XYZ file of C-alpha atoms in Angstrom:
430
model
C 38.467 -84.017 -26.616
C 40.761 -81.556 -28.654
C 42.555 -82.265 -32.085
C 45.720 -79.987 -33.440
C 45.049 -77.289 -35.748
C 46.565 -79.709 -38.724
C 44.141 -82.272 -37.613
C 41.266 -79.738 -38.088
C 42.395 -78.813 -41.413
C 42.866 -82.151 -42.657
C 39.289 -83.047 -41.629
C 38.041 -80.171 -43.331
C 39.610 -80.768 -46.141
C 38.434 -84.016 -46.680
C 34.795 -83.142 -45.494
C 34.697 -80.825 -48.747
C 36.511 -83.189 -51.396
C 32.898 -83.678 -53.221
C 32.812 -79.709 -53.440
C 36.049 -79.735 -55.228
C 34.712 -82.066 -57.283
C 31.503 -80.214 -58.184
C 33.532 -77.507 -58.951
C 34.055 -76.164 -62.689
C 36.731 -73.241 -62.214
C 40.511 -73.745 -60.091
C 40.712 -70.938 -58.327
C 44.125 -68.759 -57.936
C 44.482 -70.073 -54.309
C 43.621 -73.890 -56.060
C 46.201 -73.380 -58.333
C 48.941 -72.540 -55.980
C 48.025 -75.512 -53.530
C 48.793 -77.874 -56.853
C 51.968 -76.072 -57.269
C 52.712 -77.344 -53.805
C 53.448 -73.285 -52.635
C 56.475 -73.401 -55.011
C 56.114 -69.530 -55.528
C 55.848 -68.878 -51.462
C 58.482 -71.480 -50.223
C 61.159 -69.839 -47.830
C 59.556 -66.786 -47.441
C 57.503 -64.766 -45.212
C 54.436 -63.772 -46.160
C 51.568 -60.988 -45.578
C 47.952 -61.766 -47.015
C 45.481 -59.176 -48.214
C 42.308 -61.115 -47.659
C 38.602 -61.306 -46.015
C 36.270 -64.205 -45.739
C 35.534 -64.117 -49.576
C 39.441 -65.638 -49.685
C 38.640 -69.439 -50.142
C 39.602 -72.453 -51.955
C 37.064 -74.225 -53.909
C 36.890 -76.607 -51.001
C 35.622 -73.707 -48.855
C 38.788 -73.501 -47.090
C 40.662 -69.824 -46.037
C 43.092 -68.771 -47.616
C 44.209 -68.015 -44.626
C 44.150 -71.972 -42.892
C 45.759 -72.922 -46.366
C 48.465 -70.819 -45.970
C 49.199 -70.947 -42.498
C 49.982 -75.189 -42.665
C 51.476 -74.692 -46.123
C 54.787 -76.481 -46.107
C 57.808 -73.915 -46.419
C 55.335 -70.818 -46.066
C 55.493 -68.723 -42.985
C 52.228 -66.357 -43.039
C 53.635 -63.335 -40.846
C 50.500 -61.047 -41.592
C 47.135 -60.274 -42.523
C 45.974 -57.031 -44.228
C 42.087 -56.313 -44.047
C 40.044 -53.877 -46.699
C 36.946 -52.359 -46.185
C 34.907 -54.210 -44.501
C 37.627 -56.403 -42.239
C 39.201 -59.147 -42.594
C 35.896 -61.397 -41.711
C 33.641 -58.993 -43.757
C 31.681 -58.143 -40.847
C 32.234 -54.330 -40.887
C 29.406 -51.851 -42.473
C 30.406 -49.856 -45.717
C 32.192 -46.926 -45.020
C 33.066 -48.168 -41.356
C 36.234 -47.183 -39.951
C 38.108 -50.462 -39.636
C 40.667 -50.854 -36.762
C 44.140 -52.662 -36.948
C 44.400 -55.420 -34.340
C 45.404 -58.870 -33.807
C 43.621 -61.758 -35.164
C 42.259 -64.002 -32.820
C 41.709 -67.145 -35.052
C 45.934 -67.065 -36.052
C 47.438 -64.707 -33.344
C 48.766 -62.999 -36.542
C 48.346 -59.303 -36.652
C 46.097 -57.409 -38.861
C 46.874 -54.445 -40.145
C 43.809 -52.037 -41.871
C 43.655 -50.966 -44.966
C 40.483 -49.359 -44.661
C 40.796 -45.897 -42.315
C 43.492 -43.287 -42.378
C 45.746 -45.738 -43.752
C 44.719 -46.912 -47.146
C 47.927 -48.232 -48.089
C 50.396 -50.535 -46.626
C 53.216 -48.377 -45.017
C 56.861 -49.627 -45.075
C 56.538 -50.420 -41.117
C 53.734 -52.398 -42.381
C 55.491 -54.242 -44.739
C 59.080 -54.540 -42.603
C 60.269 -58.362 -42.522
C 57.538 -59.454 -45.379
C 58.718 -60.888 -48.954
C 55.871 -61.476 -50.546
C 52.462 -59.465 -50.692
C 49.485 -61.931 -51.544
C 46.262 -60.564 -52.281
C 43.218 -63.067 -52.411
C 39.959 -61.112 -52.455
C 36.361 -61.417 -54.142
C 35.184 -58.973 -56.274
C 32.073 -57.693 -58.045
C 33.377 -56.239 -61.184
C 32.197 -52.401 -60.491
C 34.078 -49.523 -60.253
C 32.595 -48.358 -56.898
C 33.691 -51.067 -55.018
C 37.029 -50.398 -52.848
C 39.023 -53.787 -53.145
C 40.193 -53.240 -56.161
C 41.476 -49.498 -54.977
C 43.017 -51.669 -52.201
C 44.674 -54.564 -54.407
C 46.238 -51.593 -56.438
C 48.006 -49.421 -53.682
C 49.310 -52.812 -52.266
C 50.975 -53.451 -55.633
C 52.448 -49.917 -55.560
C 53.431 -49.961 -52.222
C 54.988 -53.964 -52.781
C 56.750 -51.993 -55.762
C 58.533 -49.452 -53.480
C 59.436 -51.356 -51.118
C 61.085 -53.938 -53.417
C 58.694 -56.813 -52.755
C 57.130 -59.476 -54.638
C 53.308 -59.040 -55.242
C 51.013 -62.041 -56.438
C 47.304 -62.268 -56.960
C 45.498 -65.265 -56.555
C 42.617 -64.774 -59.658
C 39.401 -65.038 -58.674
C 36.311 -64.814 -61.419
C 34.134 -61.858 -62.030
C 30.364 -62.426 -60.955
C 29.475 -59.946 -63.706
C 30.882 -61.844 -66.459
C 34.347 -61.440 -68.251
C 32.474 -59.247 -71.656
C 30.297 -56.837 -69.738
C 31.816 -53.581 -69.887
C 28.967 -50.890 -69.058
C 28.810 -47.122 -68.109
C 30.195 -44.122 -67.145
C 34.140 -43.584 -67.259
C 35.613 -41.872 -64.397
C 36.189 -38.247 -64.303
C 40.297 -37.546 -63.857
C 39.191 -34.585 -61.353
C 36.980 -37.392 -59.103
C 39.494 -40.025 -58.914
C 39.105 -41.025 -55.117
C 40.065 -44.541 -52.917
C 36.310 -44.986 -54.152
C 36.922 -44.576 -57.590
C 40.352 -45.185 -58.191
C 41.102 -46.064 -61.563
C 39.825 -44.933 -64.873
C 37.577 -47.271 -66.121
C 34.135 -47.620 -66.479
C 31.557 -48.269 -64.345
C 31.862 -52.430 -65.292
C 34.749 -53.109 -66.156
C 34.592 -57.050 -67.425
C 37.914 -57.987 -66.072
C 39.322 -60.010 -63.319
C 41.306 -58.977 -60.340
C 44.084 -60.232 -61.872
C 43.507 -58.814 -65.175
C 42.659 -55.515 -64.038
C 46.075 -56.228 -61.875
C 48.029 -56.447 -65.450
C 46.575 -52.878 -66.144
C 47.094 -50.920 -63.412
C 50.662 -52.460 -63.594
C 51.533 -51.816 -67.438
C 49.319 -48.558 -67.485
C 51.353 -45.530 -67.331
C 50.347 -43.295 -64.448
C 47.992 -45.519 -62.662
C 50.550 -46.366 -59.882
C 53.898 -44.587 -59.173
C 55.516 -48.523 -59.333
C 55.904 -52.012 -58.978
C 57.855 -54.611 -59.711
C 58.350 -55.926 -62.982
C 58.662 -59.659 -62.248
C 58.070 -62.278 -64.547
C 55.461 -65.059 -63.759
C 55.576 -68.319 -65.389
C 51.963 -67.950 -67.127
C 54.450 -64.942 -69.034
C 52.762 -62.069 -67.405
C 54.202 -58.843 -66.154
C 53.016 -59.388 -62.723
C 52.945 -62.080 -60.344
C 49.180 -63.450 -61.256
C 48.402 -66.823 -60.348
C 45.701 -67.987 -62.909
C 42.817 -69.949 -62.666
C 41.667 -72.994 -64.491
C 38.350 -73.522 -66.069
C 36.975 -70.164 -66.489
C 35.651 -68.684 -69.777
C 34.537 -65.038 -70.098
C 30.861 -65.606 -70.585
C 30.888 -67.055 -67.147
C 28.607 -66.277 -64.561
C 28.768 -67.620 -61.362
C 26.922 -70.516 -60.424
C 28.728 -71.873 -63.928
C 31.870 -71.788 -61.658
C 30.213 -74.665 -59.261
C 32.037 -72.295 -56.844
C 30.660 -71.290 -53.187
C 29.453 -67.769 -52.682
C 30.704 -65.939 -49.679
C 28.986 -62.412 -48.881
C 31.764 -59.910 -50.067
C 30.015 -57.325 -48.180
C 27.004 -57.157 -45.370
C 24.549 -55.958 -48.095
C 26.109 -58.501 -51.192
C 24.757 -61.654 -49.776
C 24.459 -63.528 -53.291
C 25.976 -63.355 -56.684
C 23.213 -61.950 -58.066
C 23.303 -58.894 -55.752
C 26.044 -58.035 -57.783
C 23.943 -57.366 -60.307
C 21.530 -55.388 -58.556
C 23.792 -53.528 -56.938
C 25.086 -51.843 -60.356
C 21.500 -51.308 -61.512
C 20.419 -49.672 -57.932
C 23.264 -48.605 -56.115
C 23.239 -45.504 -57.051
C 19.761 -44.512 -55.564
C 22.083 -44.886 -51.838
C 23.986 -41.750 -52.753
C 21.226 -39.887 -54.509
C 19.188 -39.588 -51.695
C 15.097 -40.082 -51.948
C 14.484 -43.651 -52.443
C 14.905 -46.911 -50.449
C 16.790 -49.348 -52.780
C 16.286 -52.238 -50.421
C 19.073 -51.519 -47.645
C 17.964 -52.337 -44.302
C 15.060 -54.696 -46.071
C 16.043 -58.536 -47.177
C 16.307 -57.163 -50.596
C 19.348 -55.415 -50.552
C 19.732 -53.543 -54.244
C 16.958 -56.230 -55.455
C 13.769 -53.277 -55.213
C 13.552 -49.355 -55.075
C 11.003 -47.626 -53.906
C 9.035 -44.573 -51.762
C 6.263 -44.336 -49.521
C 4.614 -42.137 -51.956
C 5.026 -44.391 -55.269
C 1.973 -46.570 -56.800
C 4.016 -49.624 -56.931
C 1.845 -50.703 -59.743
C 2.029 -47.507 -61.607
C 5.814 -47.610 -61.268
C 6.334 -51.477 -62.432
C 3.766 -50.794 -65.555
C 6.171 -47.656 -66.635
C 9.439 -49.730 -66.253
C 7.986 -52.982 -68.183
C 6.710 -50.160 -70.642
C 10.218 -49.645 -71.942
C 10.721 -53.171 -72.374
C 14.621 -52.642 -71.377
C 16.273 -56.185 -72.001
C 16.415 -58.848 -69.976
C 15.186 -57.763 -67.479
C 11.750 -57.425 -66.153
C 9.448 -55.639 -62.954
C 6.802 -56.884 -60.692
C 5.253 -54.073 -57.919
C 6.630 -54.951 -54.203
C 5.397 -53.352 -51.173
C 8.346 -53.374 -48.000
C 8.895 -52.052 -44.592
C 12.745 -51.263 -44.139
C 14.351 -52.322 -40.927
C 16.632 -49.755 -41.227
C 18.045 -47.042 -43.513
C 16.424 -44.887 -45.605
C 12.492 -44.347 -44.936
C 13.036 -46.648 -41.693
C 9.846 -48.854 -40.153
C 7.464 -46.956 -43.393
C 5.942 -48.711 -46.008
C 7.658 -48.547 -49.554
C 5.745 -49.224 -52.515
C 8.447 -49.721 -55.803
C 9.228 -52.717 -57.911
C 11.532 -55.653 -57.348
C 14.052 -56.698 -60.100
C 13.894 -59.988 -62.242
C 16.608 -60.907 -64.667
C 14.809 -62.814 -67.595
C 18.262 -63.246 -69.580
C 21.654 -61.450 -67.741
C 23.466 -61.298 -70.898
C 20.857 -59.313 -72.944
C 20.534 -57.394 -69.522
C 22.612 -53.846 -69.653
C 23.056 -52.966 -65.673
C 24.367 -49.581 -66.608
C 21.842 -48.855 -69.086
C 18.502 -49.928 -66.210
C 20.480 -47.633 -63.333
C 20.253 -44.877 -66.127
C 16.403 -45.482 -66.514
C 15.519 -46.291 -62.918
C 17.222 -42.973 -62.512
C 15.383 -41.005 -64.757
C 12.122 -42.454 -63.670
C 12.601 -42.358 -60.110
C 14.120 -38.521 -60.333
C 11.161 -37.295 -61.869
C 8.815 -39.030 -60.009
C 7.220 -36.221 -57.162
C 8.137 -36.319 -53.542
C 11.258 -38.181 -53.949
C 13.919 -35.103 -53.042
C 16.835 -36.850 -54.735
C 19.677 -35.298 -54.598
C 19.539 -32.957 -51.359
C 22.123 -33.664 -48.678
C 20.721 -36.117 -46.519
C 21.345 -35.269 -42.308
C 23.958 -37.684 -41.426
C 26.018 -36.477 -45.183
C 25.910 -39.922 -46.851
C 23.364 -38.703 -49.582
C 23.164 -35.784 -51.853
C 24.951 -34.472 -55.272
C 28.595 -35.161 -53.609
C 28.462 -38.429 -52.672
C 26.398 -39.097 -55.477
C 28.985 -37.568 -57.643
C 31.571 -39.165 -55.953
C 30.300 -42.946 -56.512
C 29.763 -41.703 -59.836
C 32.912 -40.782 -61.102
C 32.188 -36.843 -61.846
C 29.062 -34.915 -61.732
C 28.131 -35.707 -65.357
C 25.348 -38.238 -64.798
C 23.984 -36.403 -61.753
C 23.726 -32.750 -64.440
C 22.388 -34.580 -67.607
C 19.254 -35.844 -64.494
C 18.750 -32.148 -63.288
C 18.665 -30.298 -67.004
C 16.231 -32.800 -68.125
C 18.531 -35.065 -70.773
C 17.165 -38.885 -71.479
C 17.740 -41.595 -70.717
C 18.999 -42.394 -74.411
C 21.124 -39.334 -74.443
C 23.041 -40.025 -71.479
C 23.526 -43.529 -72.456
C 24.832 -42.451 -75.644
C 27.009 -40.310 -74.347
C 29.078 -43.111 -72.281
C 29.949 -44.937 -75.757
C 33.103 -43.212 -76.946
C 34.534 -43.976 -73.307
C 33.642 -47.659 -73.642
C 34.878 -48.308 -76.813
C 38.103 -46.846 -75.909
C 38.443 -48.780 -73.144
C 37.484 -52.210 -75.024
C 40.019 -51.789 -77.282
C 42.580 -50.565 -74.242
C 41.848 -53.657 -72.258
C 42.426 -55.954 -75.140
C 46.216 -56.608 -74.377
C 45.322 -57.450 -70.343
C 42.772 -60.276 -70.745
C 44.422 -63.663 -69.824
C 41.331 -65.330 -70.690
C 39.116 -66.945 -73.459
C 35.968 -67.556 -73.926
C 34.954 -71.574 -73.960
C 36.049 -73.891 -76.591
C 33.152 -74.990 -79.262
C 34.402 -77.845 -78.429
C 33.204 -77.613 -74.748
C 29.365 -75.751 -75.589
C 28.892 -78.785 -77.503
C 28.323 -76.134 -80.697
């Protein structure tokens, strides 16, 4: 027996009414289904999107948009990764048609970064609905802001659907990006953690001289100078299981919320070189490690310096895959005792130090297949200046300190781009 697509939908939509209700936070894409589409009705639309792009009902983006009434989705656009999120980092991904809508899909993530005008011919309205992590590194946002400046040239309307940011809306951590080393990897000046949503750091790149060559200056209702569709219910000091949202992988190797975390505190280990940081092992960013460590040793050292919120216990893993493939690691595994006393920035700078100095661990040299070593390190990042201060022997502490003019600059630069609060005493019950 076969039902219509509508049918489908419907069902599904019903089957996940107690999820909406367990939800805290309206997403951008919930707040545009209560407008009833009003901002998309009569015109053709293209949607940026992967399987992160949901309702708080667990529906796509794409389903919702597809049966919205007056909305004709003409077009998907996929970032790294695909559409469906099933593509490995750094993995060329093809244009092609989508099998699920018949729609075609056109890649942003290969020699074509940004949407080209034959890309964009017969569409009115760019919508961008994507995931994020909050970090620098991580290429949607690089993606979200060439689509704005391509919407911009071509004289279309842009709109993002806000989404929260797993890292919390008040961390703002690390390293600011080196001018010289701006790359689709690193795309915007800011640091490391940036503490903003998509649609925040939307409002920037918009009003920021220099950051794109332009967009369009249109007017939403919420009074912003872009198109950003707001969400409802979310307070800074959010994390994310206070959203009572559902967690989709936003990439193979960011299979919880909490990865997030990890992967700011470990991630850079990948590029170094040297150490397995739990790729290819069910820990992805979660544990570091090399054959030749004493995990014990190593976890002793790190609770030593009593960094935080955040605390060590010695792990022992085999990698499937990746770096130091079918040997045994011996490292430490990551616990967060309290996130928001935890800096990410300031653990990746001491894992760093410890791990680098640490014998055996040849961090640094280019790696055979060219995805480790000081440029890609550098290039992840943001400038050579973390990988220098490592090799001529500064601190931790010093290179920390040296990140805190940056960040205080950009707190006080951000100030005018953050469209939300933090929660009502009223609310905490204080």
């Amino acid at each position: 027996m076969t039902f219509p697509r509508a049918a489908l939908l419907l069902a599904c939509l019903l089957c996940s009414a107690s999820w909406l209700q367990a939800a805290n936070v309206k997403l951008g894409i919930d707040v545009l289904e209560e407008h009833q589409f009003a901002e998309l009705k009569g015109k053709r639309v293209g949607l940026i999107t992967n399987a992160t792009g949901i309702d708080s009902r667990g529906v796509s983006t794409v389903d919702v948009l597809l049966h919205a009434p007056g909305v004709q989705l003409v077009a998907l656009f996929g970032p790294e990764h695909g559409v469906y999120g099933s593509d490995w980092a750094g993995q060329y991904v093809p244009s092609s048609t989508d099998a699920h809508t018949g729609l075609p899909v056109y890649s942003l993530y290969g020699p074509t970064k940004k949407p080209t005008p034959e890309m964009l011919q017969g569409i009115d309205v760019l919508v961008y609905d994507i995931q994020d992590i909050g970090c620098r590194s991580y290429t949607f946002i690089s993606t979200m802001g060439l689509a704005m400046e391509a919407a911009g040239e071509a004289g279309i309307k842009f709109y993002v659907l806000d989404r929260p940011n797993p890292l919390n809306g008040n961390r703002v951590e690390g390293m600011m990006l080196d001018p010289k080393y701006r790359s689709f990897t690193q795309e915007w000046p800011i640091p490391y953690v940036y503490g903003l949503t998509p649609g925040e750091l939307a409002y920037m790149i918009r009003a920021t001289p220099g950051w794109i060559k332009k967009a369009q200056p249109l007017a939403h209702d919420t009074g912003s100078p872009v198109n950003i569709v707001r969400m409802e219910g979310w307070y800074r000091s959010m994390y994310w299981e206070d959203t009572g949202l559902m967690w989709v992988p936003t990439s193979p190797h960011i299979p919880t919320a909490e990865t997030a975390l990890n992967y700011v505190a470990t991630g850079f280990l990948g590029e170094a070189g040297g150490i397995n940081h739990g790729i290819g092992y069910t820990l992805p960013f979660a544990v570091f490690g090399h054959p030749t460590f004493d995990a014990f040793m190593l976890t002793g050292e790190m609770n030593k310096l009593q960094l935080p919120g955040v605390y060590f216990e010695p792990v022992t893993f085999k990698p499937f895959y990746g770096e130091f493939k079918d040997q045994l690691i011996n490292g430490s595994q990551i616990y967060y005792t309290d996130r928001t006393k935890a800096n990410l920035c300031n653990i990746a700078a001491q894992i760093l130090y410890k791990t680098y100095h640490s014998p055996g661990t040849r961090m640094f040299r280019d790696s055979p297949d060219g995805n480790s070593g000081p440029a890609p390190f550098d290039h992840i990042a943001g400038g050579p200046e973390l990988r220098v201060a490592l090799q001529t022997g500064k601190t931790p502490e010093e290179i920390i300190t040296s990140w805190q003019t940056g960040l205080a600059e950009f707190r006080q630069a951000r100030r005018p781009y953050l469209l939300y609060g933090e929660r009502p005493k009223s609310e905490t019950g204080n």
